[in-house]
CSV table of C-alpha atoms and ligand atoms in Angstrom, one decimal:
chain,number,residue,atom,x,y,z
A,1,UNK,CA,57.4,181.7,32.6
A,2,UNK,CA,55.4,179.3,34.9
A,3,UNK,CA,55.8,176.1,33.6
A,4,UNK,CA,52.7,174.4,35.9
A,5,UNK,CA,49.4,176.4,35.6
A,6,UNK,CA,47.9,177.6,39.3
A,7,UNK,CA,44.7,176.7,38.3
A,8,UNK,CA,43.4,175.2,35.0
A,9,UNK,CA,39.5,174.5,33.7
A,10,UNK,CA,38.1,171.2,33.3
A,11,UNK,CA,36.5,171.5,29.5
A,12,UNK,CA,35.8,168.7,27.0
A,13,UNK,CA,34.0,169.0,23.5
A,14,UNK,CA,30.6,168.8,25.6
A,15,UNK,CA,31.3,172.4,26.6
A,16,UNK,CA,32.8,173.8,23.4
A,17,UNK,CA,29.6,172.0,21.4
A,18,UNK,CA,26.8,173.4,24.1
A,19,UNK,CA,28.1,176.6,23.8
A,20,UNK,CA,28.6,176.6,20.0
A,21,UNK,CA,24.8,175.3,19.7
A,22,UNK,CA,23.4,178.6,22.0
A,23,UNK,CA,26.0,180.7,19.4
A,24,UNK,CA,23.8,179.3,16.7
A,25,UNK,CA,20.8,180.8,17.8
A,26,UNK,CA,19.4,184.4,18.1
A,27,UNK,CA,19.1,184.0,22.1
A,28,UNK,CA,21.8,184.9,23.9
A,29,UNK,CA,20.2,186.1,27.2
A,30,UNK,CA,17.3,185.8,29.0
A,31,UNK,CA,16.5,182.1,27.0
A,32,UNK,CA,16.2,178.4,28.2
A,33,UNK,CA,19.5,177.9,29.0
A,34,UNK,CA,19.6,180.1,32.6
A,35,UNK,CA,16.1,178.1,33.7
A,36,UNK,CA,17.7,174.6,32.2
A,37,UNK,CA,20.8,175.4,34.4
A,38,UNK,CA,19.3,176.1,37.3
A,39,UNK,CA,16.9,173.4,37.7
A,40,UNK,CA,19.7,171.2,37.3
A,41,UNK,CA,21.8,173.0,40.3
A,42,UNK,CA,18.9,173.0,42.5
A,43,UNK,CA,18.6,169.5,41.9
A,44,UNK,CA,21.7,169.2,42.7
A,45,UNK,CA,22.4,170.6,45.9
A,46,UNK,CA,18.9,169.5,47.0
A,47,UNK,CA,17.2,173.3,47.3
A,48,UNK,CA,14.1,174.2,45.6
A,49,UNK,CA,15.1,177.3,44.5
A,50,UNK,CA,18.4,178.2,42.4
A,51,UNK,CA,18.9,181.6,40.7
A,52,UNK,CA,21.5,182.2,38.2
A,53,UNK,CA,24.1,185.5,38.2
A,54,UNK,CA,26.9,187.0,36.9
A,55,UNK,CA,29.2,186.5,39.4
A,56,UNK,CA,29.5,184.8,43.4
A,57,UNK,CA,30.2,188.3,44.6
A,58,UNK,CA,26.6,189.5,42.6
A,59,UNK,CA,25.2,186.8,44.5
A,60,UNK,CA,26.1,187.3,47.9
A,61,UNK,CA,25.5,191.2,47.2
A,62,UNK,CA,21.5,189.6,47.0
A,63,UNK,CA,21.6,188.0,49.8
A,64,UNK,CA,22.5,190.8,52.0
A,65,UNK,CA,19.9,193.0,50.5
A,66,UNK,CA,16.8,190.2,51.0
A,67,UNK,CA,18.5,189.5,54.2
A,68,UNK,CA,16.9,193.0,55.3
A,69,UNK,CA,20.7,194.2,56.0
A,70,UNK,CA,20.4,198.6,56.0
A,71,UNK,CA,23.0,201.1,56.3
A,72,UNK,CA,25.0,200.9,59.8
A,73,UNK,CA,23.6,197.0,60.7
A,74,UNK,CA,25.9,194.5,61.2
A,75,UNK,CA,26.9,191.1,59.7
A,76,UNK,CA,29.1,188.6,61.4
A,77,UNK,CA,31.8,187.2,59.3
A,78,UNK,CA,35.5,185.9,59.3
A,79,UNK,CA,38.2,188.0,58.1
A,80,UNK,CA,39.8,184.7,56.8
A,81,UNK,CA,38.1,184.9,53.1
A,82,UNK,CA,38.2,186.4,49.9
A,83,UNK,CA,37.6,190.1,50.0
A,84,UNK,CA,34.0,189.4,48.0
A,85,UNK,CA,32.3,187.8,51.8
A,86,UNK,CA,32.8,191.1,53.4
A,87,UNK,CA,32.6,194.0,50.2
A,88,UNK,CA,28.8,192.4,49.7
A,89,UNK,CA,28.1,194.0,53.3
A,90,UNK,CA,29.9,197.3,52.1
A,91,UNK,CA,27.7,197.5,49.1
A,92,UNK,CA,24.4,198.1,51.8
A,93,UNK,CA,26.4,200.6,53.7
A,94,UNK,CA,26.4,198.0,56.3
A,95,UNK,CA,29.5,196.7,59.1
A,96,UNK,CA,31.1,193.4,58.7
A,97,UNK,CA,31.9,192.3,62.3
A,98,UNK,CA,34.8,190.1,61.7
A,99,UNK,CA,35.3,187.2,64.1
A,100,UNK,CA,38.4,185.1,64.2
A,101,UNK,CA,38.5,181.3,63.0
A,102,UNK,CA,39.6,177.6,63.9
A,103,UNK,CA,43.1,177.3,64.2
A,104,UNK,CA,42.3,174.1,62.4
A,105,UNK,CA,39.9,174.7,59.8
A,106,UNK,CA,40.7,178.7,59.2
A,107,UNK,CA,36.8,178.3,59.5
A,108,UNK,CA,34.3,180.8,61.4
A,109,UNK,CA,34.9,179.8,65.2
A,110,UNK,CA,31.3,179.3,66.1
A,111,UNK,CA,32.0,180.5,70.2
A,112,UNK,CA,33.0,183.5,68.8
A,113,UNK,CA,30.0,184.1,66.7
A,114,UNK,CA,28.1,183.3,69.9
A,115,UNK,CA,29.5,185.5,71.8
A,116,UNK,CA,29.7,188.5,68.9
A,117,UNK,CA,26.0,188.0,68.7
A,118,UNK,CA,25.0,187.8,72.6
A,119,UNK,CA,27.0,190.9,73.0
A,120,UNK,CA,25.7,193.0,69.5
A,121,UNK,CA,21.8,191.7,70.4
A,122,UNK,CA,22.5,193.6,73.9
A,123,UNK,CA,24.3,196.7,72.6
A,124,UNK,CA,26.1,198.9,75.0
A,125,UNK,CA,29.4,198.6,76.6
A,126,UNK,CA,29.6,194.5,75.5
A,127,UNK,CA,28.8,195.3,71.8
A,128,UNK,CA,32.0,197.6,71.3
A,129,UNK,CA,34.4,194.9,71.9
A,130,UNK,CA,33.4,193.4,68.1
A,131,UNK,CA,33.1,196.5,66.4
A,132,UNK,CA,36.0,197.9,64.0
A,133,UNK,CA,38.2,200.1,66.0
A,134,UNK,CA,37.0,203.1,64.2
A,135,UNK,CA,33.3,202.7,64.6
A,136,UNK,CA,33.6,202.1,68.9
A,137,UNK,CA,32.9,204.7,71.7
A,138,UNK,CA,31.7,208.2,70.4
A,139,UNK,CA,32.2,208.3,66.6
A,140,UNK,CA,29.9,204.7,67.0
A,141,UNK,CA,26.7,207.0,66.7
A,142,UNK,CA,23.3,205.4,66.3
A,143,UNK,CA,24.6,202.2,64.9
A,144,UNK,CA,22.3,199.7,63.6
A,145,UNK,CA,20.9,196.1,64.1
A,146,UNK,CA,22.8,192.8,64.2
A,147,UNK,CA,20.9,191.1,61.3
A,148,UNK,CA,22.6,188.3,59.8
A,149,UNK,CA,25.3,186.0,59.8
A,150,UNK,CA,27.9,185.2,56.6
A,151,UNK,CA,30.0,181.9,57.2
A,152,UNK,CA,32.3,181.0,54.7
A,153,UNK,CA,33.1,177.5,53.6
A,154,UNK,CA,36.8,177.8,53.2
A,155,UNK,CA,38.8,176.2,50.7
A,156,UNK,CA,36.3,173.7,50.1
A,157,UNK,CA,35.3,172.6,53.8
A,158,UNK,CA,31.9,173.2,55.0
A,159,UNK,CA,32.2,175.4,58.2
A,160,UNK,CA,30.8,174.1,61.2
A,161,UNK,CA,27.2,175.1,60.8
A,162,UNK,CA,25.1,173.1,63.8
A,163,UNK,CA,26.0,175.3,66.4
A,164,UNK,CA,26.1,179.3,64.0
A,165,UNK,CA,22.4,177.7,62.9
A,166,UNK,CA,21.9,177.5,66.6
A,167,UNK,CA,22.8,181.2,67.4
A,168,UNK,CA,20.8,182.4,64.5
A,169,UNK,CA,18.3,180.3,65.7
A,170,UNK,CA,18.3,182.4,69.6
A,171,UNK,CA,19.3,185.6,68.1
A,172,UNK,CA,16.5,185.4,65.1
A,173,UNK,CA,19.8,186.6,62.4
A,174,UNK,CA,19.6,185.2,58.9
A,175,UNK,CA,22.4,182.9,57.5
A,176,UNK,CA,23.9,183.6,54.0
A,177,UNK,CA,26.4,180.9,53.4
A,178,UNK,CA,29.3,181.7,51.3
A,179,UNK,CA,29.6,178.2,49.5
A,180,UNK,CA,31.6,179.8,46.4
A,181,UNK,CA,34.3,177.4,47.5
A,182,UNK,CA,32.5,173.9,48.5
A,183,UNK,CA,30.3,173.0,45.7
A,184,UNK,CA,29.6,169.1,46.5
A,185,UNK,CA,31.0,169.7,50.3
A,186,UNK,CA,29.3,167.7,53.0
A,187,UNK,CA,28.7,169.0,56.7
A,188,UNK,CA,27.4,166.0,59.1
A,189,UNK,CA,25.7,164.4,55.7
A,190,UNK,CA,24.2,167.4,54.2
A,191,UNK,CA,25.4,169.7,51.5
A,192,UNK,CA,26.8,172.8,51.9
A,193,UNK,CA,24.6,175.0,50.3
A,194,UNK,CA,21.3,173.8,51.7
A,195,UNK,CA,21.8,174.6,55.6
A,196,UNK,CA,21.5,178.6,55.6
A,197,UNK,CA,18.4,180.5,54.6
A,198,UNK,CA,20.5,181.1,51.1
A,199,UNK,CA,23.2,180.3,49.8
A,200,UNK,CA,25.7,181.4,46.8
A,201,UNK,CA,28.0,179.4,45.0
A,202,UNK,CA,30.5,180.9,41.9
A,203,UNK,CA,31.8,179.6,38.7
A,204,UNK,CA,34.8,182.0,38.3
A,205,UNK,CA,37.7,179.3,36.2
A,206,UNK,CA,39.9,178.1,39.0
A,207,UNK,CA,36.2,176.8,40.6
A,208,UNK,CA,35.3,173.2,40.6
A,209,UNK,CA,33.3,174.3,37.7
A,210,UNK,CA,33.2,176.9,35.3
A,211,UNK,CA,30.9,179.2,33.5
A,212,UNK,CA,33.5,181.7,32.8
A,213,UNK,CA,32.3,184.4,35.3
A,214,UNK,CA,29.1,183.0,37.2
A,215,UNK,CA,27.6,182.1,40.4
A,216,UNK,CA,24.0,181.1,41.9
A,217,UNK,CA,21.7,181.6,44.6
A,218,UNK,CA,20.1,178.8,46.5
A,219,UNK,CA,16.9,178.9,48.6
A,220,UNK,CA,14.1,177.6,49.2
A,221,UNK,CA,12.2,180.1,50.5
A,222,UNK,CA,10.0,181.0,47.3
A,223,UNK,CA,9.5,184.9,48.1
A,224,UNK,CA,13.1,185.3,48.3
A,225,UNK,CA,14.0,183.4,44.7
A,226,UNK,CA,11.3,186.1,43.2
A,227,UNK,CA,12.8,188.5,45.0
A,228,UNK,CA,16.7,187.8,43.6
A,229,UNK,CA,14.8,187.2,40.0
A,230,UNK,CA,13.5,190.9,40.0
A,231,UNK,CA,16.6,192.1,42.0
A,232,UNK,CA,19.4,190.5,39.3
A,233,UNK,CA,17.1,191.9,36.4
A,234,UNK,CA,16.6,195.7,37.0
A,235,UNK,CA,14.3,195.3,39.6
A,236,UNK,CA,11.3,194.4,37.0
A,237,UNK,CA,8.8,192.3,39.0
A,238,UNK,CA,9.1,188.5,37.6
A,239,UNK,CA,5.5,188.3,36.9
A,240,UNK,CA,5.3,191.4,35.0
A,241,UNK,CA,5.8,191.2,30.6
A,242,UNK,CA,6.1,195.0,31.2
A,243,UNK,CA,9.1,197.2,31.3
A,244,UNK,CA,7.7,197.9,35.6
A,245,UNK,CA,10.6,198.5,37.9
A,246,UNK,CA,8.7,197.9,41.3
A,247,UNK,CA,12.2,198.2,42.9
A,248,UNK,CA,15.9,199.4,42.7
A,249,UNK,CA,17.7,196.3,40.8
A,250,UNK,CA,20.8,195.4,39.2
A,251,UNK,CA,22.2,194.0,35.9
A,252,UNK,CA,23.2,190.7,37.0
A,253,UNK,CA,22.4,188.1,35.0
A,254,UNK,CA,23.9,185.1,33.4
A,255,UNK,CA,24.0,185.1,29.6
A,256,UNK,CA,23.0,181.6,27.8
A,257,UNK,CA,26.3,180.8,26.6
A,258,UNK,CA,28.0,180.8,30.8
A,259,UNK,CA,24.7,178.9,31.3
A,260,UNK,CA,25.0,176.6,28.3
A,261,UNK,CA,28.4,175.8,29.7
A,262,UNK,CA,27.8,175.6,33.3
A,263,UNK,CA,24.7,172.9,32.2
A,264,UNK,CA,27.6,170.4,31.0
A,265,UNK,CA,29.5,171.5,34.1
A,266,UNK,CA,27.5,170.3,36.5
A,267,UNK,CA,25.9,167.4,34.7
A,268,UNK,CA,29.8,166.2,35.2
A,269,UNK,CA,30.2,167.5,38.5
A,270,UNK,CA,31.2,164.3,40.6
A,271,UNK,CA,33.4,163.3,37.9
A,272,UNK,CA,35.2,166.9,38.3
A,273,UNK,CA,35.4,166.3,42.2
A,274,UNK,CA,35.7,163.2,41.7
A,275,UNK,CA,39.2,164.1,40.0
A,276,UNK,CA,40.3,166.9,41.9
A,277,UNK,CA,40.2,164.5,45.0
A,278,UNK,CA,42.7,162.1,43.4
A,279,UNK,CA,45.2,165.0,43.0
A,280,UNK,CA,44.7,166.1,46.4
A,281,UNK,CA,45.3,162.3,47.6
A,282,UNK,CA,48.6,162.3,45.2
A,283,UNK,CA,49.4,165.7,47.1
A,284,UNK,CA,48.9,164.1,50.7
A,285,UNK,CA,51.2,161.3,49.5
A,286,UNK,CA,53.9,163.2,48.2
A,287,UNK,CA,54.0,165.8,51.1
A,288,UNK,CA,53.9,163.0,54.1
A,289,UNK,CA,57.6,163.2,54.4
A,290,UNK,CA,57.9,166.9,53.9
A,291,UNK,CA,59.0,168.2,57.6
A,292,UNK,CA,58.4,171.5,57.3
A,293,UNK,CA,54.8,171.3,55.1
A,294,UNK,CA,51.5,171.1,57.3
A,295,UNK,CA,49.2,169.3,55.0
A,296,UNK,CA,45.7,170.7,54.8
A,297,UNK,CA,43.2,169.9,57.8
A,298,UNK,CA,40.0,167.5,57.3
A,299,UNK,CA,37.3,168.0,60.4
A,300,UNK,CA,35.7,165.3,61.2
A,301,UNK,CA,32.0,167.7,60.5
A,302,UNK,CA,33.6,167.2,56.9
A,303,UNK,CA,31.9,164.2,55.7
A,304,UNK,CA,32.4,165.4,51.9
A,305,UNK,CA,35.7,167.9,51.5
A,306,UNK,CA,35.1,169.5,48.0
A,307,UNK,CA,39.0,170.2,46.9
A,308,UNK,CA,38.7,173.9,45.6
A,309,UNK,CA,42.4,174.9,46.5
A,310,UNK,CA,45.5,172.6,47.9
A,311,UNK,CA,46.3,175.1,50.8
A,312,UNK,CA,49.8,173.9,52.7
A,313,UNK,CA,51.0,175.7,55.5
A,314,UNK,CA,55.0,176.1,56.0
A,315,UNK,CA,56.4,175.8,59.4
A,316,UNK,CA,59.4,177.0,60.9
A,317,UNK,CA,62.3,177.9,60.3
A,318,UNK,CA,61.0,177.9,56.7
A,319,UNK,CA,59.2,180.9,55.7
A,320,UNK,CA,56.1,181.0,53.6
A,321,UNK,CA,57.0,184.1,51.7
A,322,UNK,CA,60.7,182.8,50.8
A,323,UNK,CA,59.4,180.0,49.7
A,324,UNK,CA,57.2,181.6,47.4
A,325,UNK,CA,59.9,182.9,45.9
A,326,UNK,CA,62.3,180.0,45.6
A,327,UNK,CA,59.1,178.5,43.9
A,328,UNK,CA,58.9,181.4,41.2
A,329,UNK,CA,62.4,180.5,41.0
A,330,UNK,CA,61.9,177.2,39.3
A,331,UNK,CA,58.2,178.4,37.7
A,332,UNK,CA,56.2,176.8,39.6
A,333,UNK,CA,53.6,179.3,41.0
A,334,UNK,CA,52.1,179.8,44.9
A,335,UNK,CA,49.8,182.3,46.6
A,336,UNK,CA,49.0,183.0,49.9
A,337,UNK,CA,45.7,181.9,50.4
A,338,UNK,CA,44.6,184.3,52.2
A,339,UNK,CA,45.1,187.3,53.0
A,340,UNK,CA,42.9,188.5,55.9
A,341,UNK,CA,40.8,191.0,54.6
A,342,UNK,CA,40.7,193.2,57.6
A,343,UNK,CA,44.3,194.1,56.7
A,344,UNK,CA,43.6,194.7,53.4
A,345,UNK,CA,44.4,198.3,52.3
A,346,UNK,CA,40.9,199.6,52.1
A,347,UNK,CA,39.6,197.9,55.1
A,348,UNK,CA,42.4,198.7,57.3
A,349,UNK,CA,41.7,202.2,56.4
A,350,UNK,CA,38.2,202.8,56.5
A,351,UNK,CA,37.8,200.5,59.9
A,352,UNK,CA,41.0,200.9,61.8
A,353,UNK,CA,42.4,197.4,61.8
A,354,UNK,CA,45.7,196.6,62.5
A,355,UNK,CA,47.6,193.8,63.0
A,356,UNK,CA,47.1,191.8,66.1
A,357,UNK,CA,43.4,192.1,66.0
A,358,UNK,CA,42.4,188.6,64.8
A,359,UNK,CA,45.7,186.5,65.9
A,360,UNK,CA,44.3,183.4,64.3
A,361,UNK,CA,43.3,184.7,61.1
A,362,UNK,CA,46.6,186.8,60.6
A,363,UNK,CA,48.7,183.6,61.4
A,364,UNK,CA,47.0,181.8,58.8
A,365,UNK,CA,47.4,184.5,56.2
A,366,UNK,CA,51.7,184.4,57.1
A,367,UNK,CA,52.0,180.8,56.7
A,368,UNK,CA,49.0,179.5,54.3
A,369,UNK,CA,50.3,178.8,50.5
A,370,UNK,CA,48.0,177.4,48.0
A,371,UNK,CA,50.1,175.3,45.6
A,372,UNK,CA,49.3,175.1,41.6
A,373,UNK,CA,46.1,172.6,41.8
A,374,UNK,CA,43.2,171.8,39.4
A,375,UNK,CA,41.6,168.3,37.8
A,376,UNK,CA,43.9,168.6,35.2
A,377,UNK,CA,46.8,168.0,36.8
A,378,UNK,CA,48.8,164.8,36.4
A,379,UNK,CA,50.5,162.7,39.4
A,380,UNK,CA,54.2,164.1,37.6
A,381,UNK,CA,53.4,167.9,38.0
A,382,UNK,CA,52.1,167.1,41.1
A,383,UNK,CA,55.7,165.4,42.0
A,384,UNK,CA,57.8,168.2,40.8
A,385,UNK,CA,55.9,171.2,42.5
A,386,UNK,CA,56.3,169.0,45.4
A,387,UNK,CA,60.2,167.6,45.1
A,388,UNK,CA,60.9,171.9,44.6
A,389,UNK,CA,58.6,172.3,47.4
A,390,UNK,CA,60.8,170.2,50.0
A,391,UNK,CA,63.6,171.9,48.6
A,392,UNK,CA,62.4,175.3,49.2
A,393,UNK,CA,61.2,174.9,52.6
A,394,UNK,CA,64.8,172.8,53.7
A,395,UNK,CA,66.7,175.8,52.2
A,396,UNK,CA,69.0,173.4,49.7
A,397,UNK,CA,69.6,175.0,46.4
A,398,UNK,CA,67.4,174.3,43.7
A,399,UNK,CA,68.9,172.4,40.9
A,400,UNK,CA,67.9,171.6,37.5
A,401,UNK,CA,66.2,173.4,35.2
A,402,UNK,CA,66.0,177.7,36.6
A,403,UNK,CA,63.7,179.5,34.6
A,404,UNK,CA,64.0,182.7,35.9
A,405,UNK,CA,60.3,184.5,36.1
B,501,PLP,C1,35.2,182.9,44.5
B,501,PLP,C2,34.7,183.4,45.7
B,501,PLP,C3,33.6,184.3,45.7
B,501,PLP,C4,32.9,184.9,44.5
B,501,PLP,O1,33.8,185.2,43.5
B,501,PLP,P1,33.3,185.8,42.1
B,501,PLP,O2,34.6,186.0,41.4
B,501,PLP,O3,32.5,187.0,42.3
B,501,PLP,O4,32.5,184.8,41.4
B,501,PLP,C5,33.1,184.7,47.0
B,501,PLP,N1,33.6,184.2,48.1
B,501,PLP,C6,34.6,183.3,48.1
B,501,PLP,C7,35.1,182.8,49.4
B,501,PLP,C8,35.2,182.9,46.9
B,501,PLP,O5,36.2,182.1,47.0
């Protein structure tokens, strides 16, 4: 039994009442709730456009298909994610091209999305380099058109977008932004979220915010926000009353309680940041001494972190994974955070990765561990996760209290 929670929501009776008040009436989809919510978020980030889903992964899976992204093109991307950045390629039958990231940030390394996209706009002999290994030489066939490019902001830090903007920029790609991590994140002053031609953010319940399951598009390119309204609603066009399906489209839309709910959520959004930065801070503090715990990286493009996760890294002789466990040991829980997704099962399989192929990336994944964080926390869990974390990592026995898991 985990006595700390990994992650825990941020809910007061605000929530419970708005959601109770759309549970009173007869509309529980499709209503004023979604439009309330997302003229709020726009506002927000600063976007004219934000479109409501059912889920970041829905989202992105949008954005790839208005990005113009067919069967066999490619999308550059870091392997250093969650599995959702790359599957939302997989869903057009397209590639994800993975580049490694900053040693520093475990963000997109913009050189090598230069260099990906000089070589994949020129095809040939310089293209196969960046292709999975099971898709080079003669199997590679036809192969399609470099069309877009997917950073991620990891764990809450924008990545450096001035110079991937400038390759898009030379290579005409489109830029999707992955932002499901960094609502309220700040690159060089602006927010992450309004640097890309769209962006998606998520509301899954270890987010920043919650709707339950969620997420939302941001443009403001007004063709594309009609074109994600058809697309998430069975591909009816928006200005039609009619049951017309002018395209192939999805069920992904956001009922009015999640919306209800995200409404309060992001009406209190700097106070949710606002307190997921002080445990952070108390984090900092009570790691400084630990000698084996590389606390987590700010760059100085970061002018606003948003805390999503509190991702440590354990140095030698310590071992992440043995930590982990000695962790378990005392309930407190830890993930790796993450692992790359080019060596997950189905990725390795179907493209032919293997280890070694993104050093950066894989070292990350074998020493990253996120530890229990969320608002809720108080300054005493975050002491003991931390006292059992020094202990863990300096191999002393654990003492007090063993609850075995
Ligand atoms: C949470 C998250 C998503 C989307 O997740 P959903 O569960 O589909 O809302 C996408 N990308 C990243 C990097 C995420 O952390």
């Amino acid at each position: 039994m985990m006595r700390i929670p990994m992650s825990s929501p941020n809910l007061t009776d605000a929530e419970i009442q708005a959601v109770n008040e759309v549970l009173n009436t007869p509309v529980l989809s499709i209503g004023p709730q979604i439009e309330a919510f997302e003229r709020a978020f726009a506002s927000y980030i600063g976007v004219a456009h934000a479109i409501a889903v059912n889920s970041g992964t829905s989202g992105l899976h949008l954005c790839v298909i208005a990005a113009g992204v067919n069967e066999a093109d490619f999308v550059i991307t870091p392997s250093f994610s969650f599995i959702a950045s790359a599957n939302c390629i997989l869903y057009e039958r397209a590639v994800p091209v993975f580049v490694d990231v900053d040693p520093a940030t475990g963000n997109i390394d913009p050189t090598h999305v230069a260099e990906a996209a000089e070589a994949l706009s020129a095809g040939g002999k310089a293209a196969e380099h960046w292709l999975p290994p099971a898709l080079r030489g003669e199997q590679r066939g036809a192969g399609g058109r470099l069309r877009a490019i997917l950073p991620v902001h990891a764990l809450g830090q924008p990545a450096d977008m001035a110079p991937i903007l400038d390759v898009a920029r030379r290579h005409d790609l489109i830029v999707i932004e992955d932002a499901c991590e960094a609502i309220g994140a700040e690159y060089r002053g602006r927010k992450a979220g309004s640097l890309g031609n769209a962006a998606v953010f998520a509301f899954y319940p270890n987010k920043q915010m919650t709707t339950g399951e969620g997420g939302m598009i941001l443009t403001n390119d007004e063709a594309w926000a009609n074109l994600f309204r058809s697309l998430r609603n069975q591909g009816r066009d928006v200005f039609d009353a009619w049951l017309n399906h002018t395209r192939l489209g999805y069920n992904y839309r956001m009922d009015e309680m999640s919306a209800a709910l995200g409404r309060v959520q992001i009406q209190r959004i700097e106070e949710l940041l606002a307190k997921r930065e002080q445990v952070a801070g108390w984090y900092n503090q009570h790691l400084a001494d630990v000698e084996l715990v590389e606390r987590p990286y700010v760059a100085p493009t970061t002018t606003r972190m948003s805390w999503f996760v509190n991702v440590v890294r354990i140095k030698p002789p310590a071992n992440r994974d043995e930590v982990m466990r000695r962790l378990a040991e005392v309930g407190i829980p830890s993930r790796p955070y993450f692992t790359p997704i080019h060596l997950q099962p189905f990725y390795a399989k179907t493209f032919g990765y293997q280890r070694g192929d993104f050093p950066i990336t894989e070292y990350l994944g074998d020493v990253s561990l996120a530890l229990p964080f969320s608002g809720v926390m108080t300054e005493d869990q975050v002491d003991d996760v931390c006292r059992h974390l020094r202990r863990a990592c300096h191999r002393e026995r654990a003492v007090g209290t063993v609850a075995p898991a």
